[in-house]
């Protein structure tokens, strides 16, 4: 079952992660392009996942994290999460 993206609520901070990125930062443009490409792929993702079972991590989150890992030269997912 395909998981759905959900916005994480702030626990100990009054600022969202998007507030921490400067307005002119290049990652904002990359995020917009990635969001547009992933929105076009959304019907394909829906066909690939079963309608039953436990929800998975949304593929959009996984692909965006891979982009960040590539941009910042992070060697592994474990290092990325730290």
Coordinates of N, CA and C in Angstrom, one line a residue:
X1 N 0.8 -1.2 0.0 CA 0.0 0.0 0.0 C 0.9 1.2 0.0
X2 N 0.6 2.2 -0.9 CA 1.4 3.4 -1.0 C 1.1 4.4 0.1
X3 N 2.1 4.8 0.8 CA 1.9 5.8 1.9 C 1.6 7.2 1.2
X4 N 1.0 8.0 2.0 CA 0.7 9.4 1.6 C 1.6 10.3 2.3
X5 N 2.1 11.4 1.6 CA 2.9 12.4 2.3 C 2.0 13.1 3.4
X6 N 2.6 13.3 4.5 CA 1.9 14.1 5.5 C 2.9 15.1 6.1
X7 N 2.4 16.3 6.4 CA 3.3 17.3 7.0 C 3.6 17.1 8.4
X8 N 4.8 17.1 8.8 CA 5.2 16.8 10.1 C 5.0 18.1 11.0
X9 N 4.3 17.9 12.1 CA 4.1 19.0 13.0 C 5.3 19.4 13.7
X10 N 5.4 20.6 14.1 CA 6.6 21.0 14.8 C 6.5 20.6 16.3
X11 N 7.5 20.0 16.8 CA 7.5 19.5 18.2 C 8.2 20.5 19.1
X12 N 9.4 20.9 18.8 CA 10.1 21.7 19.7 C 10.5 23.0 19.1
X13 N 10.0 23.3 17.9 CA 10.4 24.5 17.2 C 9.1 25.2 16.6
X14 N 9.2 26.5 16.5 CA 8.1 27.2 16.0 C 8.2 27.5 14.5
X15 N 9.4 27.0 13.9 CA 9.7 27.2 12.5 C 9.6 25.9 11.8
X16 N 9.1 25.9 10.6 CA 9.0 24.7 9.8 C 10.4 24.5 9.1
X17 N 10.7 23.3 8.6 CA 11.9 23.1 7.8 C 12.0 24.1 6.6
X18 N 10.9 24.4 6.0 CA 10.9 25.3 4.8 C 11.3 26.7 5.2
X19 N 11.0 27.1 6.4 CA 11.4 28.4 6.9 C 12.9 28.6 7.1
X20 N 13.6 27.5 7.3 CA 15.0 27.5 7.5 C 15.9 27.7 6.3
X21 N 15.2 27.4 5.1 CA 16.0 27.5 3.8 C 15.8 28.9 3.3
X22 N 16.8 29.7 3.0 CA 16.7 31.0 2.5 C 15.9 31.1 1.2
X23 N 15.2 32.2 1.0 CA 14.3 32.3 -0.1 C 15.0 32.2 -1.5
X24 N 16.2 32.6 -1.6 CA 16.9 32.5 -2.9 C 17.8 31.3 -3.1
X25 N 17.7 30.3 -2.2 CA 18.5 29.2 -2.2 C 18.2 28.3 -3.4
X26 N 19.2 27.8 -4.1 CA 18.9 26.9 -5.3 C 18.1 25.7 -5.0
X27 N 18.1 25.2 -3.8 CA 17.3 24.0 -3.5 C 15.8 24.2 -3.6
X28 N 15.4 25.4 -3.5 CA 14.0 25.7 -3.6 C 13.5 25.5 -5.1
X29 N 14.4 25.9 -6.0 CA 14.0 25.7 -7.4 C 14.1 24.2 -7.8
X30 N 15.1 23.5 -7.2 CA 15.2 22.0 -7.4 C 14.0 21.3 -6.8
X31 N 13.5 21.8 -5.7 CA 12.3 21.1 -5.0 C 11.1 21.3 -5.9
X32 N 10.9 22.5 -6.5 CA 9.8 22.8 -7.3 C 9.8 21.9 -8.6
X33 N 11.0 21.7 -9.2 CA 11.1 20.9 -10.3 C 10.9 19.4 -10.0
X34 N 11.4 19.0 -8.8 CA 11.2 17.6 -8.4 C 9.7 17.4 -8.1
X35 N 9.1 18.3 -7.4 CA 7.6 18.2 -7.1 C 6.8 18.0 -8.4
X36 N 7.1 18.8 -9.4 CA 6.4 18.8 -10.7 C 6.6 17.4 -11.4
X37 N 7.9 16.9 -11.4 CA 8.1 15.6 -12.0 C 7.5 14.5 -11.3
X38 N 7.5 14.5 -9.9 CA 6.9 13.5 -9.1 C 5.4 13.5 -9.2
X39 N 4.8 14.7 -9.4 CA 3.3 14.8 -9.6 C 2.9 14.1 -10.9
X40 N 3.8 14.3 -11.9 CA 3.5 13.6 -13.2 C 3.6 12.1 -13.0
X41 N 4.5 11.6 -12.1 CA 4.7 10.2 -11.9 C 3.7 9.6 -10.9
X42 N 2.9 10.4 -10.3 CA 2.0 9.9 -9.2 C 1.1 8.8 -9.7
X43 N 0.4 8.9 -10.9 CA -0.4 7.9 -11.4 C 0.3 6.5 -11.6
X44 N 1.5 6.6 -12.0 CA 2.4 5.4 -12.2 C 2.6 4.8 -10.8
X45 N 2.9 5.6 -9.8 CA 3.2 5.0 -8.5 C 1.9 4.4 -7.9
X46 N 0.8 5.0 -8.2 CA -0.5 4.4 -7.7 C -0.7 3.0 -8.3
X47 N -0.4 2.8 -9.6 CA -0.6 1.5 -10.2 C 0.4 0.5 -9.7
X48 N 1.6 0.9 -9.3 CA 2.6 0.0 -8.8 C 2.3 -0.6 -7.4
X49 N 1.6 0.2 -6.6 CA 1.4 -0.2 -5.2 C 0.0 -0.9 -5.0
X50 N 0.0 -1.9 -4.2 CA -1.3 -2.5 -3.9 C -2.2 -1.6 -3.0
X51 N -3.5 -1.9 -3.1 CA -4.4 -1.1 -2.3 C -4.6 -1.6 -0.9
X52 N -4.0 -2.8 -0.6 CA -4.1 -3.3 0.8 C -2.8 -3.5 1.4
X53 N -2.8 -3.7 2.7 CA -1.5 -3.8 3.4 C -1.1 -2.6 4.2
X54 N 0.0 -2.7 4.8 CA 0.6 -1.6 5.6 C 1.0 -0.5 4.6
X55 N 0.8 0.8 5.0 CA 1.3 1.9 4.1 C 2.9 1.9 4.2
X56 N 3.4 2.2 3.0 CA 4.9 2.3 2.9 C 5.3 3.8 3.0
X57 N 6.6 4.0 2.9 CA 7.1 5.4 2.8 C 6.7 5.9 1.4
X58 N 6.2 7.1 1.3 CA 5.8 7.5 0.0 C 7.1 7.6 -0.9
X59 N 7.0 7.1 -2.2 CA 8.1 7.1 -3.0 C 8.7 8.5 -3.3
X60 N 7.8 9.5 -3.2 CA 8.2 10.9 -3.4 C 9.3 11.3 -2.3
X61 N 9.1 10.9 -1.1 CA 10.0 11.2 0.0 C 11.3 10.5 -0.3
X62 N 11.3 9.2 -0.7 CA 12.5 8.5 -1.0 C 13.3 9.1 -2.1
X63 N 12.6 9.5 -3.2 CA 13.4 10.1 -4.3 C 13.9 11.5 -4.0
X64 N 13.2 12.3 -3.2 CA 13.7 13.6 -2.8 C 14.9 13.4 -1.9
X65 N 14.9 12.4 -1.0 CA 16.0 12.2 -0.1 C 17.3 11.8 -0.9
X66 N 17.0 11.0 -2.0 CA 18.2 10.6 -2.8 C 18.8 11.8 -3.6
X67 N 17.9 12.7 -4.0 CA 18.4 13.9 -4.6 C 19.3 14.7 -3.6
X68 N 18.8 14.9 -2.4 CA 19.6 15.6 -1.4 C 20.9 14.9 -1.1
X69 N 20.9 13.6 -1.0 CA 22.1 12.8 -0.8 C 23.1 13.1 -1.9
X70 N 22.6 13.1 -3.2 CA 23.5 13.3 -4.3 C 24.1 14.8 -4.3
X71 N 23.2 15.7 -4.0 CA 23.7 17.1 -4.0 C 24.7 17.4 -2.9
X72 N 24.6 16.8 -1.7 CA 25.5 17.0 -0.6 C 26.5 15.9 -0.4
X73 N 26.7 15.0 -1.4 CA 27.7 14.0 -1.4 C 27.7 13.1 -0.2
X74 N 26.5 12.7 0.3 CA 26.4 11.9 1.4 C 26.5 10.4 1.0
X75 N 27.4 9.7 1.6 CA 27.7 8.3 1.1 C 26.7 7.3 1.4
X76 N 25.9 7.4 2.4 CA 25.0 6.4 2.7 C 23.7 7.0 3.4
X77 N 22.6 6.2 3.3 CA 21.4 6.6 3.9 C 21.5 6.8 5.4
X78 N 22.3 6.0 6.1 CA 22.5 6.1 7.5 C 23.2 7.4 7.9
X79 N 24.2 7.8 7.1 CA 24.8 9.1 7.3 C 23.8 10.2 7.1
X80 N 23.0 10.1 6.1 CA 22.0 11.1 5.7 C 21.0 11.3 6.9
X81 N 20.6 10.2 7.5 CA 19.7 10.3 8.6 C 20.3 10.9 9.9
X82 N 21.6 10.8 10.0 CA 22.3 11.3 11.2 C 22.4 12.8 11.1

